[in-house]
Short mmCIF file of C-alpha atoms and ligand atoms in Angstrom, two decimals:
data_model
loop_
_atom_site.label_atom_id
_atom_site.label_comp_id
_atom_site.label_asym_id
_atom_site.label_seq_id
_atom_site.Cartn_x
_atom_site.Cartn_y
_atom_site.Cartn_z
CA MET A 12 -6.58 56.79 -55.39
CA ALA A 13 -7.06 55.11 -52.08
CA LEU A 14 -7.01 51.67 -50.57
CA LEU A 15 -10.42 50.64 -49.29
CA ASN A 16 -11.05 48.67 -46.12
CA ILE A 17 -12.21 45.09 -46.82
CA LEU A 18 -14.91 43.58 -44.58
CA HIS A 19 -14.34 40.08 -43.22
CA PHE A 20 -16.71 37.17 -42.67
CA PRO A 21 -18.81 36.99 -40.46
CA ASP A 22 -19.42 40.77 -40.67
CA PRO A 23 -23.21 41.16 -41.16
CA LYS A 24 -22.62 44.01 -43.65
CA LEU A 25 -21.46 41.33 -46.12
CA ARG A 26 -25.07 40.05 -46.10
CA ARG A 27 -26.62 43.22 -47.52
CA VAL A 28 -28.15 43.04 -51.01
CA ALA A 29 -26.66 45.68 -53.31
CA ARG A 30 -28.79 48.15 -55.28
CA PRO A 31 -28.34 48.92 -58.99
CA VAL A 32 -25.97 51.67 -60.13
CA THR A 33 -27.89 54.47 -61.85
CA LEU A 34 -25.41 57.33 -61.93
CA PHE A 35 -22.32 57.05 -64.16
CA ASN A 36 -20.22 60.03 -63.12
CA SER A 37 -16.65 60.88 -62.12
CA LYS A 38 -17.33 59.84 -58.53
CA LEU A 39 -18.16 56.34 -59.78
CA LYS A 40 -14.99 56.26 -61.91
CA ASN A 41 -12.90 57.23 -58.88
CA PHE A 42 -14.54 54.47 -56.87
CA VAL A 43 -13.75 51.94 -59.63
CA SER A 44 -10.08 53.05 -59.56
CA ASP A 45 -9.99 52.55 -55.80
CA MET A 46 -11.58 49.12 -56.20
CA PHE A 47 -8.89 48.03 -58.69
CA GLU A 48 -6.11 49.43 -56.50
CA THR A 49 -7.50 47.58 -53.46
CA MET A 50 -7.92 44.31 -55.39
CA TYR A 51 -4.40 44.38 -56.89
CA GLU A 52 -2.81 45.38 -53.59
CA ALA A 53 -4.58 42.62 -51.61
CA PRO A 54 -3.74 40.75 -53.96
CA GLY A 55 -6.90 39.20 -55.37
CA ILE A 56 -8.52 38.34 -58.72
CA GLY A 57 -11.91 39.85 -57.94
CA LEU A 58 -13.59 42.30 -55.58
CA ALA A 59 -17.25 43.25 -55.18
CA ALA A 60 -18.36 46.67 -53.88
CA THR A 61 -20.19 44.89 -51.02
CA GLN A 62 -16.80 43.78 -49.65
CA VAL A 63 -15.74 47.40 -49.12
CA ASP A 64 -19.11 48.30 -47.55
CA ARG A 65 -20.54 50.02 -50.65
CA HIS A 66 -23.81 48.33 -51.43
CA ILE A 67 -24.04 48.93 -55.16
CA ARG A 68 -24.03 46.36 -57.99
CA LEU A 69 -20.43 46.74 -59.09
CA LEU A 70 -17.47 44.38 -59.21
CA VAL A 71 -13.92 44.44 -60.53
CA MET A 72 -11.81 41.49 -61.61
CA ASP A 73 -8.63 40.44 -63.36
CA VAL A 74 -8.07 36.71 -63.84
CA SER A 75 -5.01 37.13 -66.08
CA GLY A 76 -1.83 35.97 -64.38
CA GLU A 77 -0.16 39.13 -65.71
CA ARG A 78 -2.70 41.45 -64.05
CA ASN A 79 -3.17 43.30 -67.31
CA ALA A 80 -6.82 42.50 -68.03
CA PRO A 81 -8.85 44.66 -65.64
CA ARG A 82 -12.59 44.34 -66.08
CA CYS A 83 -15.34 46.25 -64.30
CA LEU A 84 -18.89 44.88 -64.37
CA ILE A 85 -21.77 47.09 -63.30
CA ASN A 86 -25.32 45.77 -62.77
CA PRO A 87 -24.23 42.34 -64.09
CA GLU A 88 -26.77 39.66 -65.06
CA LEU A 89 -26.32 36.04 -66.09
CA LEU A 90 -28.14 35.49 -69.39
CA GLN A 91 -27.20 31.84 -69.53
CA ALA A 92 -25.41 29.29 -67.35
CA ASP A 93 -24.46 25.78 -68.47
CA GLY A 94 -22.51 22.83 -67.16
CA GLU A 95 -20.85 22.32 -63.80
CA GLU A 96 -17.30 22.77 -62.72
CA GLU A 97 -15.72 22.33 -59.32
CA SER A 98 -12.72 24.44 -58.32
CA ASP A 99 -11.00 25.78 -55.24
CA GLU A 100 -12.10 29.27 -54.26
CA GLY A 101 -10.82 31.83 -51.84
CA CYS A 102 -12.13 35.28 -50.96
CA LEU A 103 -10.53 38.48 -49.68
CA SER A 104 -13.33 38.58 -47.08
CA VAL A 105 -12.44 35.04 -45.90
CA PRO A 106 -8.63 35.33 -45.80
CA GLY A 107 -6.56 32.17 -45.61
CA PHE A 108 -9.28 29.67 -46.53
CA TYR A 109 -9.64 27.82 -49.84
CA GLU A 110 -12.46 25.35 -50.45
CA SER A 111 -13.95 23.54 -53.41
CA VAL A 112 -17.14 25.08 -54.86
CA THR A 113 -19.24 23.90 -57.81
CA ARG A 114 -20.33 26.60 -60.29
CA ALA A 115 -21.68 26.78 -63.82
CA GLU A 116 -18.86 25.99 -66.23
CA HIS A 117 -19.93 28.33 -68.99
CA ILE A 118 -21.88 31.58 -68.67
CA ARG A 119 -23.15 34.43 -70.79
CA VAL A 120 -23.08 37.81 -69.04
CA ARG A 121 -24.64 41.18 -69.66
CA ALA A 122 -23.38 44.17 -67.69
CA MET A 123 -22.45 47.81 -68.05
CA ASP A 124 -18.97 49.26 -68.06
CA GLU A 125 -17.84 52.36 -66.14
CA ALA A 126 -19.26 54.61 -68.85
CA GLY A 127 -22.69 52.96 -68.67
CA GLU A 128 -22.26 51.15 -72.01
CA ILE A 129 -23.82 47.69 -72.20
CA ILE A 130 -21.36 44.83 -72.67
CA GLU A 131 -22.21 41.20 -73.35
CA PHE A 132 -19.76 38.31 -73.39
CA GLU A 133 -19.23 34.64 -72.65
CA ALA A 134 -16.90 33.24 -70.01
CA SER A 135 -15.80 29.82 -68.86
CA GLY A 136 -13.45 28.17 -66.38
CA MET A 137 -11.82 30.39 -63.78
CA GLU A 138 -13.24 33.59 -65.29
CA ALA A 139 -16.80 32.21 -65.10
CA ALA A 140 -16.25 31.03 -61.51
CA CYS A 141 -14.87 34.44 -60.52
CA ILE A 142 -17.84 36.30 -62.03
CA GLN A 143 -20.32 34.01 -60.26
CA HIS A 144 -18.42 34.37 -56.95
CA GLU A 145 -18.40 38.19 -57.19
CA MET A 146 -22.06 38.34 -58.29
CA ASP A 147 -22.95 36.29 -55.20
CA HIS A 148 -21.39 39.04 -53.03
CA LEU A 149 -23.88 41.52 -54.51
CA GLU A 150 -26.67 39.26 -53.18
CA GLY A 151 -25.05 39.07 -49.74
CA LYS A 152 -23.82 35.55 -50.39
CA LEU A 153 -20.34 34.15 -49.66
CA PHE A 154 -18.56 31.04 -50.94
CA VAL A 155 -18.63 29.61 -47.40
CA ASP A 156 -22.42 29.34 -47.80
CA TYR A 157 -21.78 26.42 -50.20
CA LEU A 158 -19.84 24.50 -47.55
CA SER A 159 -21.18 22.31 -44.76
CA LYS A 160 -22.31 24.09 -41.59
CA LEU A 161 -19.47 22.36 -39.77
CA LYS A 162 -16.81 23.77 -42.12
CA ARG A 163 -18.41 27.22 -42.17
CA ASP A 164 -18.57 27.37 -38.36
CA ARG A 165 -14.94 26.31 -38.13
CA ILE A 166 -13.90 29.11 -40.50
CA ARG A 167 -16.08 31.63 -38.63
CA LYS A 168 -14.53 30.74 -35.28
CA LYS A 169 -10.98 31.03 -36.62
CA LEU A 170 -11.64 34.42 -38.24
CA VAL A 171 -13.39 35.81 -35.15
CA LYS A 172 -10.42 34.69 -33.05
CA GLN A 173 -7.91 36.26 -35.46
CA LYS A 174 -9.92 39.51 -35.46
CA LYS A 175 -9.83 39.62 -31.63
CA GLN A 176 -6.10 38.97 -31.62
CA GLY A 177 -5.57 41.59 -34.31
CA THR A 178 -3.84 39.05 -36.57
CA LEU A 179 -6.39 39.14 -39.38
CA SER A 180 -4.58 40.19 -42.54
NI1 LIG F 36 -15.10 37.01 -52.47
#
């Protein structure tokens, strides 16, 4: 197990589009373990492979307050998306900033698990928002893209400054 280094906005590597996972082997399982360890340690409720500079379609999440409901989604797709819900979002790649984002309220998801088995389920509320946020990462998209240019530029400037000063957590 190892902690992985998380990229921070505005790192251009966060803009890469991830490719599908085709090989389900022990190396992938080890990577998934490292992803969970990194997410829990941060701490965060979701982490996409893109954020640790691995450009494959894989994300981990745990939206339970108890941190006992780990879920890994590989090659995830939205089969259905209904309704709208606005909630505050943060991101381990945009540390210290929380802004309101509107997402589909209810979604139906198809993905694969670590063993390559297909899973299909419905999600709503915070779980649905988290899945949509993490799936955006796989497309090179960040939650700050939903904000005004003014807000996004303000966040970018602050993070660039913190990175220079070495105070970025
Ligand atoms: Ni994020």
